[in-house]
């Protein structure tokens, strides 16, 4: 099971930062936790569009081919799940 942490616009979790938001192309995940994590990007209907696993301090996600809209980035680490809405302009 996961603890769900949902943050609307303000990421209160100090281990991860998502920027820029809104975006016109790339989004970066800054990982301050120094632990491996899984991430995936979903559209508003819950369809997973992109996913990956990383230990890197910065992970770039290319959203340039996606249409404008609202998406969510899900980050799973240390038994927690962080969900952050992203606006693609």
mmCIF file of N, CA and C in Angstrom, residues 9-75:
data_model
loop_
_atom_site.group_PDB
_atom_site.id
_atom_site.type_symbol
_atom_site.label_atom_id
_atom_site.label_comp_id
_atom_site.label_asym_id
_atom_site.label_seq_id
_atom_site.Cartn_x
_atom_site.Cartn_y
_atom_site.Cartn_z
ATOM 1 N N UNK A 9 -0.680 22.473 -6.999
ATOM 2 C CA UNK A 9 0.188 23.604 -7.300
ATOM 3 C C UNK A 9 1.380 23.729 -6.362
ATOM 4 N N UNK A 10 1.227 23.538 -5.079
ATOM 5 C CA UNK A 10 2.349 23.686 -4.153
ATOM 6 C C UNK A 10 2.800 22.304 -3.720
ATOM 7 N N UNK A 11 4.046 21.974 -4.000
ATOM 8 C CA UNK A 11 4.579 20.681 -3.616
ATOM 9 C C UNK A 11 5.123 20.794 -2.206
ATOM 10 N N UNK A 12 4.369 20.313 -1.232
ATOM 11 C CA UNK A 12 4.777 20.399 0.165
ATOM 12 C C UNK A 12 5.815 19.345 0.506
ATOM 13 N N UNK A 13 5.992 18.359 -0.375
ATOM 14 C CA UNK A 13 6.988 17.339 -0.156
ATOM 15 C C UNK A 13 8.349 17.925 -0.503
ATOM 16 N N UNK A 14 9.263 17.898 0.424
ATOM 17 C CA UNK A 14 10.572 18.538 0.238
ATOM 18 C C UNK A 14 11.537 17.695 -0.594
ATOM 19 N N UNK A 15 11.208 16.421 -0.837
ATOM 20 C CA UNK A 15 12.127 15.541 -1.558
ATOM 21 C C UNK A 15 12.062 15.694 -3.071
ATOM 22 N N UNK A 16 10.935 16.167 -3.599
ATOM 23 C CA UNK A 16 10.764 16.259 -5.042
ATOM 24 C C UNK A 16 10.204 17.622 -5.431
ATOM 25 N N UNK A 17 10.711 18.130 -6.551
ATOM 26 C CA UNK A 17 10.222 19.385 -7.099
ATOM 27 C C UNK A 17 9.969 19.151 -8.590
ATOM 28 N N UNK A 18 8.817 19.597 -9.082
ATOM 29 C CA UNK A 18 8.443 19.464 -10.492
ATOM 30 C C UNK A 18 8.391 20.858 -11.097
ATOM 31 N N UNK A 19 9.100 21.066 -12.201
ATOM 32 C CA UNK A 19 9.135 22.388 -12.820
ATOM 33 C C UNK A 19 9.459 22.272 -14.293
ATOM 34 N N UNK A 20 9.107 23.244 -15.139
ATOM 35 C CA UNK A 20 8.182 24.348 -14.873
ATOM 36 C C UNK A 20 6.743 23.848 -14.921
ATOM 37 N N UNK A 21 5.894 24.560 -14.283
ATOM 38 C CA UNK A 21 4.468 24.214 -14.263
ATOM 39 C C UNK A 21 3.672 25.503 -14.181
ATOM 40 N N UNK A 22 3.018 25.896 -15.265
ATOM 41 C CA UNK A 22 2.749 25.164 -16.502
ATOM 42 C C UNK A 22 3.991 25.043 -17.392
ATOM 43 N N UNK A 23 3.889 24.150 -18.388
ATOM 44 C CA UNK A 23 4.994 23.901 -19.304
ATOM 45 C C UNK A 23 4.512 23.970 -20.752
ATOM 46 N N UNK A 24 5.456 24.174 -21.653
ATOM 47 C CA UNK A 24 5.157 24.108 -23.082
ATOM 48 C C UNK A 24 5.857 22.916 -23.730
ATOM 49 N N UNK A 25 6.688 22.214 -22.950
ATOM 50 C CA UNK A 25 7.431 21.081 -23.514
ATOM 51 C C UNK A 25 7.934 20.146 -22.439
ATOM 52 N N UNK A 26 9.159 20.386 -21.997
ATOM 53 C CA UNK A 26 9.785 19.516 -21.004
ATOM 54 C C UNK A 26 9.365 19.879 -19.582
ATOM 55 N N UNK A 27 9.299 18.858 -18.737
ATOM 56 C CA UNK A 27 9.101 19.004 -17.302
ATOM 57 C C UNK A 27 10.252 18.275 -16.639
ATOM 58 N N UNK A 28 10.793 18.828 -15.573
ATOM 59 C CA UNK A 28 11.871 18.184 -14.846
ATOM 60 C C UNK A 28 11.412 17.785 -13.455
ATOM 61 N N UNK A 29 11.886 16.615 -13.021
ATOM 62 C CA UNK A 29 11.691 16.167 -11.646
ATOM 63 C C UNK A 29 13.030 16.332 -10.951
ATOM 64 N N UNK A 30 13.058 17.122 -9.896
ATOM 65 C CA UNK A 30 14.264 17.255 -9.082
ATOM 66 C C UNK A 30 14.114 16.325 -7.882
ATOM 67 N N UNK A 31 15.052 15.399 -7.741
ATOM 68 C CA UNK A 31 15.017 14.394 -6.675
ATOM 69 C C UNK A 31 16.048 14.754 -5.616
ATOM 70 N N UNK A 32 15.582 15.226 -4.468
ATOM 71 C CA UNK A 32 16.477 15.571 -3.366
ATOM 72 C C UNK A 32 16.586 14.436 -2.350
ATOM 73 N N UNK A 33 15.875 13.333 -2.590
ATOM 74 C CA UNK A 33 15.814 12.250 -1.616
ATOM 75 C C UNK A 33 16.999 11.290 -1.691
ATOM 76 N N UNK A 34 17.743 11.305 -2.813
ATOM 77 C CA UNK A 34 18.848 10.370 -3.029
ATOM 78 C C UNK A 34 18.402 8.919 -2.925
ATOM 79 N N UNK A 35 17.154 8.654 -3.282
ATOM 80 C CA UNK A 35 16.625 7.295 -3.298
ATOM 81 C C UNK A 35 15.994 7.037 -4.659
ATOM 82 N N UNK A 36 15.998 5.784 -5.104
ATOM 83 C CA UNK A 36 15.351 5.479 -6.380
ATOM 84 C C UNK A 36 13.848 5.696 -6.289
ATOM 85 N N UNK A 37 13.251 6.041 -7.407
ATOM 86 C CA UNK A 37 11.805 6.253 -7.447
ATOM 87 C C UNK A 37 11.282 5.882 -8.819
ATOM 88 N N UNK A 38 9.997 5.594 -8.867
ATOM 89 C CA UNK A 38 9.302 5.360 -10.123
ATOM 90 C C UNK A 38 8.430 6.575 -10.399
ATOM 91 N N UNK A 39 8.260 6.880 -11.666
ATOM 92 C CA UNK A 39 7.363 7.976 -12.038
ATOM 93 C C UNK A 39 6.539 7.541 -13.242
ATOM 94 N N UNK A 40 5.376 8.114 -13.348
ATOM 95 C CA UNK A 40 4.595 7.946 -14.566
ATOM 96 C C UNK A 40 3.717 9.164 -14.776
ATOM 97 N N UNK A 41 3.426 9.433 -16.037
ATOM 98 C CA UNK A 41 2.636 10.576 -16.452
ATOM 99 C C UNK A 41 1.308 10.063 -16.986
ATOM 100 N N UNK A 42 0.202 10.619 -16.468
ATOM 101 C CA UNK A 42 -1.130 10.213 -16.918
ATOM 102 C C UNK A 42 -1.890 11.411 -17.469
ATOM 103 N N UNK A 43 -2.793 11.117 -18.405
ATOM 104 C CA UNK A 43 -3.693 12.158 -18.886
ATOM 105 C C UNK A 43 -4.869 12.285 -17.920
ATOM 106 N N UNK A 44 -5.788 13.179 -18.217
ATOM 107 C CA UNK A 44 -6.910 13.466 -17.330
ATOM 108 C C UNK A 44 -7.849 12.262 -17.171
ATOM 109 N N UNK A 45 -7.803 11.330 -18.124
ATOM 110 C CA UNK A 45 -8.642 10.133 -18.054
ATOM 111 C C UNK A 45 -7.973 8.986 -17.302
ATOM 112 N N UNK A 46 -6.729 9.203 -16.860
ATOM 113 C CA UNK A 46 -6.019 8.176 -16.105
ATOM 114 C C UNK A 46 -5.197 7.224 -16.953
ATOM 115 N N UNK A 47 -5.048 7.510 -18.241
ATOM 116 C CA UNK A 47 -4.239 6.674 -19.122
ATOM 117 C C UNK A 47 -2.764 7.011 -18.926
ATOM 118 N N UNK A 48 -1.941 5.991 -18.673
ATOM 119 C CA UNK A 48 -0.504 6.202 -18.512
ATOM 120 C C UNK A 48 0.124 6.430 -19.881
ATOM 121 N N UNK A 49 0.802 7.575 -20.029
ATOM 122 C CA UNK A 49 1.409 7.967 -21.308
ATOM 123 C C UNK A 49 2.914 7.734 -21.331
ATOM 124 N N UNK A 50 3.573 7.988 -20.234
ATOM 125 C CA UNK A 50 5.023 7.829 -20.112
ATOM 126 C C UNK A 50 5.321 7.297 -18.724
ATOM 127 N N UNK A 51 6.436 6.545 -18.590
ATOM 128 C CA UNK A 51 6.816 6.066 -17.267
ATOM 129 C C UNK A 51 8.306 5.756 -17.238
ATOM 130 N N UNK A 52 8.836 5.688 -16.027
ATOM 131 C CA UNK A 52 10.243 5.382 -15.887
ATOM 132 C C UNK A 52 10.635 5.183 -14.431
ATOM 133 N N UNK A 53 11.884 4.813 -14.237
ATOM 134 C CA UNK A 53 12.487 4.653 -12.919
ATOM 135 C C UNK A 53 13.773 5.456 -12.927
ATOM 136 N N UNK A 54 14.078 6.114 -11.817
ATOM 137 C CA UNK A 54 15.262 6.963 -11.797
ATOM 138 C C UNK A 54 15.867 7.045 -10.401
ATOM 139 N N UNK A 55 17.151 7.297 -10.371
ATOM 140 C CA UNK A 55 17.881 7.631 -9.152
ATOM 141 C C UNK A 55 18.579 8.969 -9.361
ATOM 142 N N UNK A 56 18.462 9.509 -10.561
ATOM 143 C CA UNK A 56 19.130 10.751 -10.911
ATOM 144 C C UNK A 56 18.576 11.932 -10.121
ATOM 145 N N UNK A 57 19.411 12.940 -9.939
ATOM 146 C CA UNK A 57 18.966 14.155 -9.251
ATOM 147 C C UNK A 57 17.943 14.910 -10.098
ATOM 148 N N UNK A 58 18.118 14.881 -11.427
ATOM 149 C CA UNK A 58 17.173 15.528 -12.342
ATOM 150 C C UNK A 58 16.731 14.544 -13.403
ATOM 151 N N UNK A 59 15.423 14.417 -13.580
ATOM 152 C CA UNK A 59 14.838 13.570 -14.608
ATOM 153 C C UNK A 59 13.992 14.455 -15.509
ATOM 154 N N UNK A 60 14.311 14.494 -16.801
ATOM 155 C CA UNK A 60 13.548 15.310 -17.741
ATOM 156 C C UNK A 60 12.486 14.451 -18.412
ATOM 157 N N UNK A 61 11.269 14.989 -18.501
ATOM 158 C CA UNK A 61 10.155 14.319 -19.175
ATOM 159 C C UNK A 61 9.743 15.191 -20.354
ATOM 160 N N UNK A 62 9.809 14.618 -21.551
ATOM 161 C CA UNK A 62 9.481 15.352 -22.771
ATOM 162 C C UNK A 62 7.983 15.254 -23.039
ATOM 163 N N UNK A 63 7.268 16.362 -22.843
ATOM 164 C CA UNK A 63 5.828 16.422 -23.089
ATOM 165 C C UNK A 63 5.505 17.189 -24.364
ATOM 166 N N UNK A 64 6.508 17.494 -25.173
ATOM 167 C CA UNK A 64 6.314 18.354 -26.340
ATOM 168 C C UNK A 64 5.357 17.760 -27.370
ATOM 169 N N UNK A 65 5.282 16.445 -27.456
ATOM 170 C CA UNK A 65 4.395 15.823 -28.448
ATOM 171 C C UNK A 65 2.962 15.663 -27.942
ATOM 172 N N UNK A 66 2.715 15.997 -26.685
ATOM 173 C CA UNK A 66 1.375 15.846 -26.112
ATOM 174 C C UNK A 66 0.547 17.109 -26.348
ATOM 175 N N UNK A 67 -0.768 16.941 -26.523
ATOM 176 C CA UNK A 67 -1.623 18.122 -26.710
ATOM 177 C C UNK A 67 -1.751 18.926 -25.417
ATOM 178 N N UNK A 68 -2.198 20.168 -25.561
ATOM 179 C CA UNK A 68 -2.444 21.006 -24.386
ATOM 180 C C UNK A 68 -3.470 20.335 -23.494
ATOM 181 N N UNK A 69 -3.313 20.523 -22.184
ATOM 182 C CA UNK A 69 -4.274 19.933 -21.260
ATOM 183 C C UNK A 69 -3.689 19.778 -19.875
ATOM 184 N N UNK A 70 -4.411 19.048 -19.050
ATOM 185 C CA UNK A 70 -3.991 18.798 -17.679
ATOM 186 C C UNK A 70 -3.563 17.337 -17.567
ATOM 187 N N UNK A 71 -2.424 17.126 -16.966
ATOM 188 C CA UNK A 71 -1.846 15.802 -16.763
ATOM 189 C C UNK A 71 -1.478 15.667 -15.291
ATOM 190 N N UNK A 72 -1.138 14.454 -14.879
ATOM 191 C CA UNK A 72 -0.625 14.255 -13.527
ATOM 192 C C UNK A 72 0.659 13.445 -13.593
ATOM 193 N N UNK A 73 1.633 13.863 -12.794
ATOM 194 C CA UNK A 73 2.855 13.092 -12.611
ATOM 195 C C UNK A 73 2.734 12.384 -11.271
ATOM 196 N N UNK A 74 2.936 11.076 -11.298
ATOM 197 C CA UNK A 74 2.869 10.244 -10.101
ATOM 198 C C UNK A 74 4.295 9.810 -9.772
ATOM 199 N N UNK A 75 4.710 10.017 -8.541
ATOM 200 C CA UNK A 75 6.036 9.611 -8.082
ATOM 201 C C UNK A 75 5.841 8.637 -6.928
#
